[in-house]
Short mmCIF file of C-alpha atoms and ligand atoms in Angstrom, two decimals:
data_model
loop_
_atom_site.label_atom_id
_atom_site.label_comp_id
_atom_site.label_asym_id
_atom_site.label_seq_id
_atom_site.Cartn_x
_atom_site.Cartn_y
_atom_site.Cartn_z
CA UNK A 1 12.65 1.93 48.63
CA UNK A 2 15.65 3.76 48.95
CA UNK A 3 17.62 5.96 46.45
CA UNK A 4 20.60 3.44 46.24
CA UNK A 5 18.71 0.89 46.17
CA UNK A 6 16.74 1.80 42.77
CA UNK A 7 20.17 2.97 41.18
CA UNK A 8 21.22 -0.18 41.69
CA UNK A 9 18.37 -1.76 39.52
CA UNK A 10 18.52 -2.23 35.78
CA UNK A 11 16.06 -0.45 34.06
CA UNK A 12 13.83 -3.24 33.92
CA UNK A 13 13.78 -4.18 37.31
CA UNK A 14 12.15 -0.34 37.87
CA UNK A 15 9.97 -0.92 35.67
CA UNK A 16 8.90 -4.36 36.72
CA UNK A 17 9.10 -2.58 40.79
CA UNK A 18 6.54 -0.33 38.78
CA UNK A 19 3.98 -2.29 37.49
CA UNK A 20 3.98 -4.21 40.56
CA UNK A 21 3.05 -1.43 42.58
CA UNK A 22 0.74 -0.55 40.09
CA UNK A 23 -0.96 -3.73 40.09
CA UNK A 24 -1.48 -3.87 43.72
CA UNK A 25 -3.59 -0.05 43.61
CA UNK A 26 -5.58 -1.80 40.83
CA UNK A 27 -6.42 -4.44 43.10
CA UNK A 28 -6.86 -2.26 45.76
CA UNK A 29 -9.34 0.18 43.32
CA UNK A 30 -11.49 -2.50 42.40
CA UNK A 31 -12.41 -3.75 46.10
CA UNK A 32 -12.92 -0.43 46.77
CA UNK A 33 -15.33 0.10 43.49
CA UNK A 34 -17.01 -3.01 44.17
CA UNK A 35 -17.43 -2.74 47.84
CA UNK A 36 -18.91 0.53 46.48
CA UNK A 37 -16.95 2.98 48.71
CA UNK A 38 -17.31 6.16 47.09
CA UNK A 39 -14.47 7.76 46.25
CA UNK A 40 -14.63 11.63 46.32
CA UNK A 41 -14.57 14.37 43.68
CA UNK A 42 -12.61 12.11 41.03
CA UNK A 43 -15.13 9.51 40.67
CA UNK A 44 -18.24 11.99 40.70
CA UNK A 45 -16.54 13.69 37.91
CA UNK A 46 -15.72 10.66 35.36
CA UNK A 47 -19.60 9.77 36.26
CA UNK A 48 -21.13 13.15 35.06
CA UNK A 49 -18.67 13.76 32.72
CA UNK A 50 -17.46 10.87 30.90
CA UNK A 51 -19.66 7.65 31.90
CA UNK A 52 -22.35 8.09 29.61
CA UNK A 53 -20.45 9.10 26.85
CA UNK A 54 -18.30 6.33 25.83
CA UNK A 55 -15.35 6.30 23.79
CA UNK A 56 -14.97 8.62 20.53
CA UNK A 57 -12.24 7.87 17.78
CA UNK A 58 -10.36 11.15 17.90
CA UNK A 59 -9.62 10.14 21.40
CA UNK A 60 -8.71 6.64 20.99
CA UNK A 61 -6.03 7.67 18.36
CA UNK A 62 -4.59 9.69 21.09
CA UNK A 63 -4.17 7.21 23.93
CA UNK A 64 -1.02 5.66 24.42
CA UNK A 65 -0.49 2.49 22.05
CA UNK A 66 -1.10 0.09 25.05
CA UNK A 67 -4.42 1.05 25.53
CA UNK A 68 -5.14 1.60 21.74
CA UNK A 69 -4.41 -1.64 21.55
CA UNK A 70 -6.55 -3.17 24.10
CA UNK A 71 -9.81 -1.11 23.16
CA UNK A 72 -9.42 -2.21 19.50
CA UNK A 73 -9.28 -5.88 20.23
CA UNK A 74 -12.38 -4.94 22.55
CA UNK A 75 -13.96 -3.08 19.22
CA UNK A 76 -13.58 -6.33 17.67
CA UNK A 77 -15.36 -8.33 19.99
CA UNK A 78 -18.14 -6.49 21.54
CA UNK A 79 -17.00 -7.77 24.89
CA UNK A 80 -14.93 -9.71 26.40
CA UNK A 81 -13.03 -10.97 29.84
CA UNK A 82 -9.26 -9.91 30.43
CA UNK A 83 -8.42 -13.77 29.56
CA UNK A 84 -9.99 -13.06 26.06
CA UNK A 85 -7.98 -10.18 25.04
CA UNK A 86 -4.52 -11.30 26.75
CA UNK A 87 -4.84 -14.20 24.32
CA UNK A 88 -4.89 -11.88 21.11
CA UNK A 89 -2.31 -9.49 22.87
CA UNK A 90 -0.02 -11.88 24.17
CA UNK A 91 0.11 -10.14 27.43
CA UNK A 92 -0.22 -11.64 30.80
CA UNK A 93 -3.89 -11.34 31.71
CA UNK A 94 -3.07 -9.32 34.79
CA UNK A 95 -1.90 -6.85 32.56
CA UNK A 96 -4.65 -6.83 30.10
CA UNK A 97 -7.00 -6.49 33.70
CA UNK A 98 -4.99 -3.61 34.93
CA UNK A 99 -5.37 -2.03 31.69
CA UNK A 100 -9.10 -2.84 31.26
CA UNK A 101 -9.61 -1.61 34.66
CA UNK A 102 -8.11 1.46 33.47
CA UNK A 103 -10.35 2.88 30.62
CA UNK A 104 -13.41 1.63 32.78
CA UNK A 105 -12.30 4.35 35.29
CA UNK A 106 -11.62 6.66 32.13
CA UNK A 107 -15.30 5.91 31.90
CA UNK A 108 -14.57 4.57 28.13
CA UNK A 109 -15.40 0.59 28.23
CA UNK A 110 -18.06 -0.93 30.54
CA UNK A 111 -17.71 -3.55 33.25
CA UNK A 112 -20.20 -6.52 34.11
CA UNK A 113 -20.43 -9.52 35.74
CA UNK A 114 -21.56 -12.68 34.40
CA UNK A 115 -21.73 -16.00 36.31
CA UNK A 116 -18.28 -15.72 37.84
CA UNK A 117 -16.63 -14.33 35.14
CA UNK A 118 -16.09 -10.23 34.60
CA UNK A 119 -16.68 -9.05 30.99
CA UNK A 120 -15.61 -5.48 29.89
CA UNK A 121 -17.78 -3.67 26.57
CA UNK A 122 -17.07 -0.78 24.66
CA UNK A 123 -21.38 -0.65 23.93
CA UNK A 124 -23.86 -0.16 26.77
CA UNK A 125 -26.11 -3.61 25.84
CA UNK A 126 -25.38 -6.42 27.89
CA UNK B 1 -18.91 -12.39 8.80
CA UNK B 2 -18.60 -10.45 5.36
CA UNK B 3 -15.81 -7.71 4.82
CA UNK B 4 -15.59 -4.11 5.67
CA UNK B 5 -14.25 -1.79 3.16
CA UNK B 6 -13.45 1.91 3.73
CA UNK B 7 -12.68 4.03 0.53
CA UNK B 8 -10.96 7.11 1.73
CA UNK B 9 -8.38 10.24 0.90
CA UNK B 10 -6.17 12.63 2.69
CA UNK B 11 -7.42 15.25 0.24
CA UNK B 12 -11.24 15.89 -1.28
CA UNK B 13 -11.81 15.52 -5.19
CA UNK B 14 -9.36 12.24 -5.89
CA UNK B 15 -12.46 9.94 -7.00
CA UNK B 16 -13.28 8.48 -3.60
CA UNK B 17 -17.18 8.14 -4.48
CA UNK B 18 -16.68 7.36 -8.39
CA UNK B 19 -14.51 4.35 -7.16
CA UNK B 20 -16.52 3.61 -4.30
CA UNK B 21 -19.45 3.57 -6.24
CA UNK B 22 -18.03 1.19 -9.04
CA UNK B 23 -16.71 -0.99 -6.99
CA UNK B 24 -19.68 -1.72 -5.41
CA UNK B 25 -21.55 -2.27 -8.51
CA UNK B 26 -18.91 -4.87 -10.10
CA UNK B 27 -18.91 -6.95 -6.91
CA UNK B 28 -22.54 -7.13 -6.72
CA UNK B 29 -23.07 -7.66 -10.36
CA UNK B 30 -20.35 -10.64 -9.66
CA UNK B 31 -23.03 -11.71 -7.66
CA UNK B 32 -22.08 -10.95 -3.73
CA UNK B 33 -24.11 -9.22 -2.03
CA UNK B 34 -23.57 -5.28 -1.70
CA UNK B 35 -23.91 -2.86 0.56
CA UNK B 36 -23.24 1.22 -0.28
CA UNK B 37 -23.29 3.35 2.86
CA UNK B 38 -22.69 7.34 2.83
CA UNK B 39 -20.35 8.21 5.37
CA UNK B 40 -19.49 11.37 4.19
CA UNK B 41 -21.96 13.69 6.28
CA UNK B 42 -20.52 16.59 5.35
CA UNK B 43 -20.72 16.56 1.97
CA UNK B 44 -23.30 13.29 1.06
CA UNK B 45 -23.16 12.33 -3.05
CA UNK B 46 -24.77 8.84 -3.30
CA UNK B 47 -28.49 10.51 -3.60
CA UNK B 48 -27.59 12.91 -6.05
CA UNK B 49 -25.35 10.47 -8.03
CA UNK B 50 -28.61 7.57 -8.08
CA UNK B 51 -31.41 9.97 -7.67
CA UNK B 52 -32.34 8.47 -4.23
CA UNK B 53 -35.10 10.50 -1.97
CA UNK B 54 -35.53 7.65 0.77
CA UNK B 55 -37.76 7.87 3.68
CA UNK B 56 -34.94 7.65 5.70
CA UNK B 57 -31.54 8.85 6.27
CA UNK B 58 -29.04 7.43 7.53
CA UNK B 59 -28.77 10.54 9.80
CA UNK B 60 -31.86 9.51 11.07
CA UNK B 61 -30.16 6.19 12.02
CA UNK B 62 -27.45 8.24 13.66
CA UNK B 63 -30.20 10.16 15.68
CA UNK B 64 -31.65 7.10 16.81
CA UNK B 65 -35.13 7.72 14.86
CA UNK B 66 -35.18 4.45 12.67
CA UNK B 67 -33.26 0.74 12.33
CA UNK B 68 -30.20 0.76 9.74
CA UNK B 69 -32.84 -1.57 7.56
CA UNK B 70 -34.91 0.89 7.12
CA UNK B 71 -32.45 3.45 4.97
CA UNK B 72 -31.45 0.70 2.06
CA UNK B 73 -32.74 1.67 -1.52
CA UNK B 74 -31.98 -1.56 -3.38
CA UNK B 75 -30.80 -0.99 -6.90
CA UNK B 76 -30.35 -4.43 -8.12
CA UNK B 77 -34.04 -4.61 -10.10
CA UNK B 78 -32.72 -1.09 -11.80
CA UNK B 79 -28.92 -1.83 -12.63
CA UNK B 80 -29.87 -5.59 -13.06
CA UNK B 81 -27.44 -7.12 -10.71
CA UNK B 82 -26.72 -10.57 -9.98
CA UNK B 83 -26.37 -9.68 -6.27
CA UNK B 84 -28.45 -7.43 -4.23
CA UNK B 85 -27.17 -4.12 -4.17
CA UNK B 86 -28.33 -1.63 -1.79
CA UNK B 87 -27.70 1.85 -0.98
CA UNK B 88 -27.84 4.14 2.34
CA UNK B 89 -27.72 7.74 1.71
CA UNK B 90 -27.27 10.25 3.57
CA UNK B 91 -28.92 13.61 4.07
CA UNK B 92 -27.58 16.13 1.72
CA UNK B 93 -30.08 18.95 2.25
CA UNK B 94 -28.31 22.05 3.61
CA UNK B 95 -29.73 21.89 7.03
CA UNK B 96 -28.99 18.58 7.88
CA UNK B 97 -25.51 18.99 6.46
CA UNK B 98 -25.14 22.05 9.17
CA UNK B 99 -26.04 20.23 11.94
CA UNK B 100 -23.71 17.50 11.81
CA UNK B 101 -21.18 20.24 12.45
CA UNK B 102 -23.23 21.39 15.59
CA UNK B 103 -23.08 17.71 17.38
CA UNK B 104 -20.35 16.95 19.98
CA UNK B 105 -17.95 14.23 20.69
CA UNK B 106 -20.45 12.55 22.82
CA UNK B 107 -22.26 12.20 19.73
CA UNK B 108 -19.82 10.97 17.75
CA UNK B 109 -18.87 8.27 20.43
CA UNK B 110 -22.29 7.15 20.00
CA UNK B 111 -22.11 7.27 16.04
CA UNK B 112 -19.47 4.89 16.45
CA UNK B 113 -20.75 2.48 18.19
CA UNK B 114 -23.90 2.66 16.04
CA UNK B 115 -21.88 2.11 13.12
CA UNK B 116 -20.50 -1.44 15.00
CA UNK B 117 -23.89 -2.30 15.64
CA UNK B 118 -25.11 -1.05 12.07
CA UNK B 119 -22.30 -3.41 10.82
CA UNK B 120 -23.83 -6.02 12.81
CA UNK B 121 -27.48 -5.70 11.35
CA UNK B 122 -26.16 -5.41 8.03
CA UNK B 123 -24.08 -8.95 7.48
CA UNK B 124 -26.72 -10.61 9.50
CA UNK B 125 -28.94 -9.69 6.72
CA UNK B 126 -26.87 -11.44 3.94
CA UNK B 127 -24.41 -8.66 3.09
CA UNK B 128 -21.46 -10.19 1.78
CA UNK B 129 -19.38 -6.92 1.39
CA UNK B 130 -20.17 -3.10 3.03
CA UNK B 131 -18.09 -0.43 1.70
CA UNK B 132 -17.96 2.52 3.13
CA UNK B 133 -17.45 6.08 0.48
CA UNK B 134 -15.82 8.48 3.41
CA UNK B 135 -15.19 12.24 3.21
CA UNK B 136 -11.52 13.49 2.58
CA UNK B 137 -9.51 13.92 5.32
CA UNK B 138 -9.64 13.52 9.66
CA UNK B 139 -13.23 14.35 10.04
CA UNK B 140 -14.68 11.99 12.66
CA UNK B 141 -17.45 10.59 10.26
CA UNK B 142 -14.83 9.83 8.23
CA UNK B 143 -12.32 8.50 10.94
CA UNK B 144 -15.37 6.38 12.64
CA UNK B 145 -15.52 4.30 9.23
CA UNK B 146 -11.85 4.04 8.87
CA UNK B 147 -12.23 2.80 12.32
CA UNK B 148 -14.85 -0.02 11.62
CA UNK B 149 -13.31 -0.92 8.18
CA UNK B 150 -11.48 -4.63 7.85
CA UNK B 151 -9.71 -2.94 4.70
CA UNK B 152 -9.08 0.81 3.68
CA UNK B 153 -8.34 2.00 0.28
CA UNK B 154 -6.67 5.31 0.21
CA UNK B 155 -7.42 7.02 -2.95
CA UNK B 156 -3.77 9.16 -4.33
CA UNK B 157 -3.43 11.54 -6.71
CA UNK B 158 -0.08 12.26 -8.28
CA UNK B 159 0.81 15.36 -6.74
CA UNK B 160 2.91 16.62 -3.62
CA UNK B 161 0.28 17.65 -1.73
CA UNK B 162 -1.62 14.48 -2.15
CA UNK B 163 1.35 12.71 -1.12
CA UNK B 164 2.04 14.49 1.79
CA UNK B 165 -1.05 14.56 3.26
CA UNK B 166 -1.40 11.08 2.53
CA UNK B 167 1.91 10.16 4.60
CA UNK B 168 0.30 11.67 7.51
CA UNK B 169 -2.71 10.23 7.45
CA UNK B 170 -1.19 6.73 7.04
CA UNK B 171 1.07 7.13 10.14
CA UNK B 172 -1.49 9.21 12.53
CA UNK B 173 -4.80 7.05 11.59
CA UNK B 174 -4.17 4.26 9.68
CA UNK B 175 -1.29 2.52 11.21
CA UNK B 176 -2.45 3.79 14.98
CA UNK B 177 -5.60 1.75 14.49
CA UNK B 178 -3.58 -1.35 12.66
CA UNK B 179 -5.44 -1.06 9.44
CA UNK B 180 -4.79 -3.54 6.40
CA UNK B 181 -4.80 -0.84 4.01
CA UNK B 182 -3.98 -0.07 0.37
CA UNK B 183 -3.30 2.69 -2.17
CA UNK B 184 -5.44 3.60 -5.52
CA UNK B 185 -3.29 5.83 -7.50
CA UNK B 186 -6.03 7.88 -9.13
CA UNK B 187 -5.88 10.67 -12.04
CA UNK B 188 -2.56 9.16 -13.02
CA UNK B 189 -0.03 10.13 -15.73
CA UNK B 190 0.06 6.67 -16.26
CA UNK B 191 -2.04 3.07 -16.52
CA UNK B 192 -0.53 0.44 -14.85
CA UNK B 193 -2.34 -2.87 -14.02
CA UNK B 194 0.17 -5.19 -12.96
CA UNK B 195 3.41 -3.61 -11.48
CA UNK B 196 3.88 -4.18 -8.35
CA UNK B 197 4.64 -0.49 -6.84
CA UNK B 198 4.80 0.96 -3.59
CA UNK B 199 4.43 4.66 -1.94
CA UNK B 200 5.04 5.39 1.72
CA UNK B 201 5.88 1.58 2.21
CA UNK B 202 1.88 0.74 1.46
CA UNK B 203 1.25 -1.48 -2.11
CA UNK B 204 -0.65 0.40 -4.41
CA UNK B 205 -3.23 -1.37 -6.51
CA UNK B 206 -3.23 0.23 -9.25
CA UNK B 207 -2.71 3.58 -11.31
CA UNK B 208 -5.43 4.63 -13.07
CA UNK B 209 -5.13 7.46 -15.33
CA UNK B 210 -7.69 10.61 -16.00
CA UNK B 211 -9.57 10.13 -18.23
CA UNK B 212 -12.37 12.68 -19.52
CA UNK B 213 -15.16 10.86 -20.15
CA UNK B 214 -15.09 9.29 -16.42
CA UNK B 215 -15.04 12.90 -15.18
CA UNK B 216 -18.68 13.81 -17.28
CA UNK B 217 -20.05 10.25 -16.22
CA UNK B 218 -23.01 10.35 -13.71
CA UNK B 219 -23.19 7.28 -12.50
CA UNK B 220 -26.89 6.58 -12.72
CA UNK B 221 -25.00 3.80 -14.78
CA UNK B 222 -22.14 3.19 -13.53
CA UNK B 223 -19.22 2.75 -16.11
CA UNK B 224 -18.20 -0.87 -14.67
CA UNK B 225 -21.65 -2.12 -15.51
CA UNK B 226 -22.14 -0.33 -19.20
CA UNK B 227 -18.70 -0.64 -20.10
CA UNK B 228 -16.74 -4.03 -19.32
CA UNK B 229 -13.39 -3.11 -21.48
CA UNK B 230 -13.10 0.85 -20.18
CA UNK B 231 -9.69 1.33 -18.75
CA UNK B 232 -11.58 2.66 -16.04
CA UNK B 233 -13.64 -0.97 -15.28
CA UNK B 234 -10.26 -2.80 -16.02
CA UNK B 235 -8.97 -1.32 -12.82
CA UNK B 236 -11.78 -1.58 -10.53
CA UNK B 237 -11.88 -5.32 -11.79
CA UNK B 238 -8.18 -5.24 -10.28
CA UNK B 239 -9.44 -3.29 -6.91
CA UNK B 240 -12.17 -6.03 -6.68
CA UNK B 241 -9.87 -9.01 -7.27
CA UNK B 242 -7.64 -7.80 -4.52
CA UNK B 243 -10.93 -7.71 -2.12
CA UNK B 244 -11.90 -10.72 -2.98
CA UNK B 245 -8.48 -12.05 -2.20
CA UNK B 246 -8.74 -10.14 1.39
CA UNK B 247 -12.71 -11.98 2.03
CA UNK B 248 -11.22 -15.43 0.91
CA UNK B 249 -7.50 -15.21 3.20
CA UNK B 250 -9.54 -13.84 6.29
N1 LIG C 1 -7.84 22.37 -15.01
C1 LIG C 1 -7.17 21.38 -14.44
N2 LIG C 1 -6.79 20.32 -15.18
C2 LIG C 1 -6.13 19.29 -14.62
N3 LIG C 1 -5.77 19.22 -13.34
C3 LIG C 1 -6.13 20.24 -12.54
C4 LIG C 1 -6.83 21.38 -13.04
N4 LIG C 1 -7.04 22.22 -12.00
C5 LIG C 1 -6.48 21.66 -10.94
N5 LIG C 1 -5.92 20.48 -11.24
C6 LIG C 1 -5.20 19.54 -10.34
O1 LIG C 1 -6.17 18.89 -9.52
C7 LIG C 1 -5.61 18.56 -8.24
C8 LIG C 1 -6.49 19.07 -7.09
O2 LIG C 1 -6.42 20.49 -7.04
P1 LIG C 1 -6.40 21.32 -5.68
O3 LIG C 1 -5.54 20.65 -4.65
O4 LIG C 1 -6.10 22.74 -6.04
O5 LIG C 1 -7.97 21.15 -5.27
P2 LIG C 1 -8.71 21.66 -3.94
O6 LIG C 1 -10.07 22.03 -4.36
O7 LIG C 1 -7.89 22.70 -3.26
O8 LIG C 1 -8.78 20.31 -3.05
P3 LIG C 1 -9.11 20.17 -1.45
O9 LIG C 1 -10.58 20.27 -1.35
O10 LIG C 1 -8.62 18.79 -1.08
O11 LIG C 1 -8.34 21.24 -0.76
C9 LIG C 1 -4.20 19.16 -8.24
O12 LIG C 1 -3.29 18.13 -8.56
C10 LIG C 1 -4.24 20.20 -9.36
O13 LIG C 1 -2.96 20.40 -9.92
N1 LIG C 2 -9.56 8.72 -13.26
C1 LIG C 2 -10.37 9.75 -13.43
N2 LIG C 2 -10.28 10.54 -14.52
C2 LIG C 2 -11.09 11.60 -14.68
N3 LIG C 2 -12.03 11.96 -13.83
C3 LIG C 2 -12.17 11.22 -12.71
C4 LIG C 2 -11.36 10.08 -12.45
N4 LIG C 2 -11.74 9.55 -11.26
C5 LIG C 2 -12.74 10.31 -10.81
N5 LIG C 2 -13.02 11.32 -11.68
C6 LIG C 2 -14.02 12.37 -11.55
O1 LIG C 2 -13.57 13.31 -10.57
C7 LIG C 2 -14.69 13.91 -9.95
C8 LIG C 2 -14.52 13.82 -8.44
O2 LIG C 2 -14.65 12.47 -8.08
P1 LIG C 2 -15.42 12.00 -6.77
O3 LIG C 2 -16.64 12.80 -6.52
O4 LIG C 2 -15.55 10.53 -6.86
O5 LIG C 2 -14.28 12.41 -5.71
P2 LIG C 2 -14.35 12.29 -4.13
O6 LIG C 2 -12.99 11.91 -3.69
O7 LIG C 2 -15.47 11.41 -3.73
O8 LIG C 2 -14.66 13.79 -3.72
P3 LIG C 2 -15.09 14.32 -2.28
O9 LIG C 2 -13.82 14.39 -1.48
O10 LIG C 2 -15.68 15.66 -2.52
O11 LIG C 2 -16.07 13.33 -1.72
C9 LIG C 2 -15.94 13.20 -10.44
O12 LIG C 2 -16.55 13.98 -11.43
C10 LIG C 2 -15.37 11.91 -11.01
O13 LIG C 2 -16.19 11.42 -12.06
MG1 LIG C 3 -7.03 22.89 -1.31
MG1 LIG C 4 -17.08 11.75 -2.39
#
């Protein structure tokens, strides 16, 4: 996009533009996650550093409210699908996904599939 | 699911375990059912306060070495309770006190989510009400039960510090994890039952004021149980009535 084309945009419309964008790498992430394309240094890092230890308090009072809010609805519920915890947020679900998808790279909440739905977990058990 | 209560302060010494404690007893001699847990690792009280030498810690829970059943001491056949009342301690020999300031955050991650699944076993098994006696201040044992709680009492004492501290703790842990929480105004100049009062925006329950004989009192008996018109049991009567409201609006 070019320079006078964002200063013509309302704030809002940037950040909308934004999210967008950030939407489609999420998308993008997860086919490459579950096509299992390995994705260098980054990846190997969250896994030997961060994967297997989960989510500690200290640090969840010092991510940004968004997420905050998201892993304490998941605290709540043990697990849950995106569509579960947009409903107690009030955000749209895509959001809630994006967000989800998020701390599972952070390698704080866990992701598994059941049936054809995809549940994320803040505990290991299944 | 039964109710989660944290008692906690911003500063050590305000009466967190001596209101913890009688709280606990009045509920369960009301007849729910009660359960006492030690979260303050750093400085355990409940088994010197009830003379408890279990088999089991409930660092040993922590370290993955036994089930959250198998810590409980029950004290109802002793203090002659309506409802069970049962008691996890924790370890407050010097060595196991030191090496809860050796573990990690890796550990405490995992503490945490032991604690959800502790919470878990522990209604399942007819526990109406946990409550949870916390050490003073942001430690992460302390933090964890904050964390876990459905209510949090924040035991005040009438001083600057106390109030300070307080405000900071209320913004930074309590608000950040959207706790329903209220204020005990403890070692008070004054008794007050039934104003409704307020400090740092947050309704406080009730000011209770210091009284000597509470100070000497060791609890093996706790004063709610041997002494129904104390001052002291006329405001944890008011501290349970406003739990009870919480259990029956949720
Ligand atoms: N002899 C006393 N009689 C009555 N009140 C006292 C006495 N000594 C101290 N206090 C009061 O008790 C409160 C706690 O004291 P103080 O903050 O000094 O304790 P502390 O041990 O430093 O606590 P912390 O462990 O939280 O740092 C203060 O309000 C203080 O004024
Ligand atoms: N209202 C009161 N009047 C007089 N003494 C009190 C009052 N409330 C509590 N106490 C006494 O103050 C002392 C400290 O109380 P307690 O151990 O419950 O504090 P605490 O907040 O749990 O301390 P810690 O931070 O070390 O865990 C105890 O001896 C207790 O009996
Ligand atoms: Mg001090
Ligand atoms: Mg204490």
């Amino acid at each position: 996009m070019r320079n006078d084309q964002i200063e013509a945009m309302s704030e809002k419309q940037i950040l909308q533009e934004i999210l967008e964008v950030l939407v489609c790498i999420d998308k993008k992430i997860d086919y490459m996650v579950s096509k299992n394309t390995t994705i260098p240094e980054t990846r190997r890092m969250y896994r030997n550093e961060m994967l297997s230890s989960g989510l500690d308090v200290m640090t969840l009072l010092s991510l940004p409210e968004h997420l905050r809010t998201t892993v304490k609805v998941l605290f709540e519920k043990g697990s849950a699908t995106a569509e579960d915890i947009s409903k107690i947020t009030r955000k749209e679900r895509a959001v809630e996904s994006g967000y989800l998808n998020q701390l599972v790279r952070m390698g704080y909440v866990n992701k598994y599939r059941r049936g054809r739905k995809v549940y994320f977990s803040i505990t290991d058990d299944k | 699911m039964g109710v989660t209560v944290a008692v906690h302060s911003s500063k050590g010494g305000t009466g967190k375990t001596c209101i913890a404690t009688n709280i606990a007893a009045l509920l369960s001699y009301k007849g729910y059912n009660v359960c006492l847990l030690d979260m303050d690792l750093k400085g355990p009280s409940l088994s010197a306060l009830f003379n408890l030498y279990p088999k089991r810690w409930f660092n040993d829970y922590l370290d993955d070495k036994c089930d959250i059943e198998n810590i409980f001491i029950d004290l109802s056949p002793q203090l002659k309770t309506k409802g069970r009342f049962i008691i996890g301690s924790s370890n407050p020999d010097i060595v196991a006190v030191r090496k809860i300031f050796d573990v990690n955050r890796n550990w405490q991650a995992k503490a945490l989510k032991l604690l959800l699944d502790a919470k878990k076993s522990i209604f399942m098994n007819g526990t109406d009400i946990l409550i949870l006696d916390t050490g003073a201040g942001i430690e992460f044992e302390s933090v964890n039960a904050i964390a876990v709680a459905d209510l949090v009492l924040s035991v005040i004492i009438p001083n600057k510090i106390s109030y300070f501290s307080t405000e900071q703790i209320v913004k930074g842990v309590y608000m950040m994890l959207e706790k329903k929480c209220y204020l005990i105004e403890n070692m008070s100049s004054v008794y007050n039952l039934s104003e409704n009062k307020e400090i740092l925006g947050i309704p406080v329950i009730v000011s209770i004021p210091c009284i000597c004989d509470i100070l000497s009192n060791d609890c093996t008996n706790p004063v709610s149980l041997t002494n129904p018109n104390h001052i002291f049991t006329q405001s944890i009567k008011k501290i349970c009535s406003t739990i009870e409201e919480y259990m029956y609006d949720k």
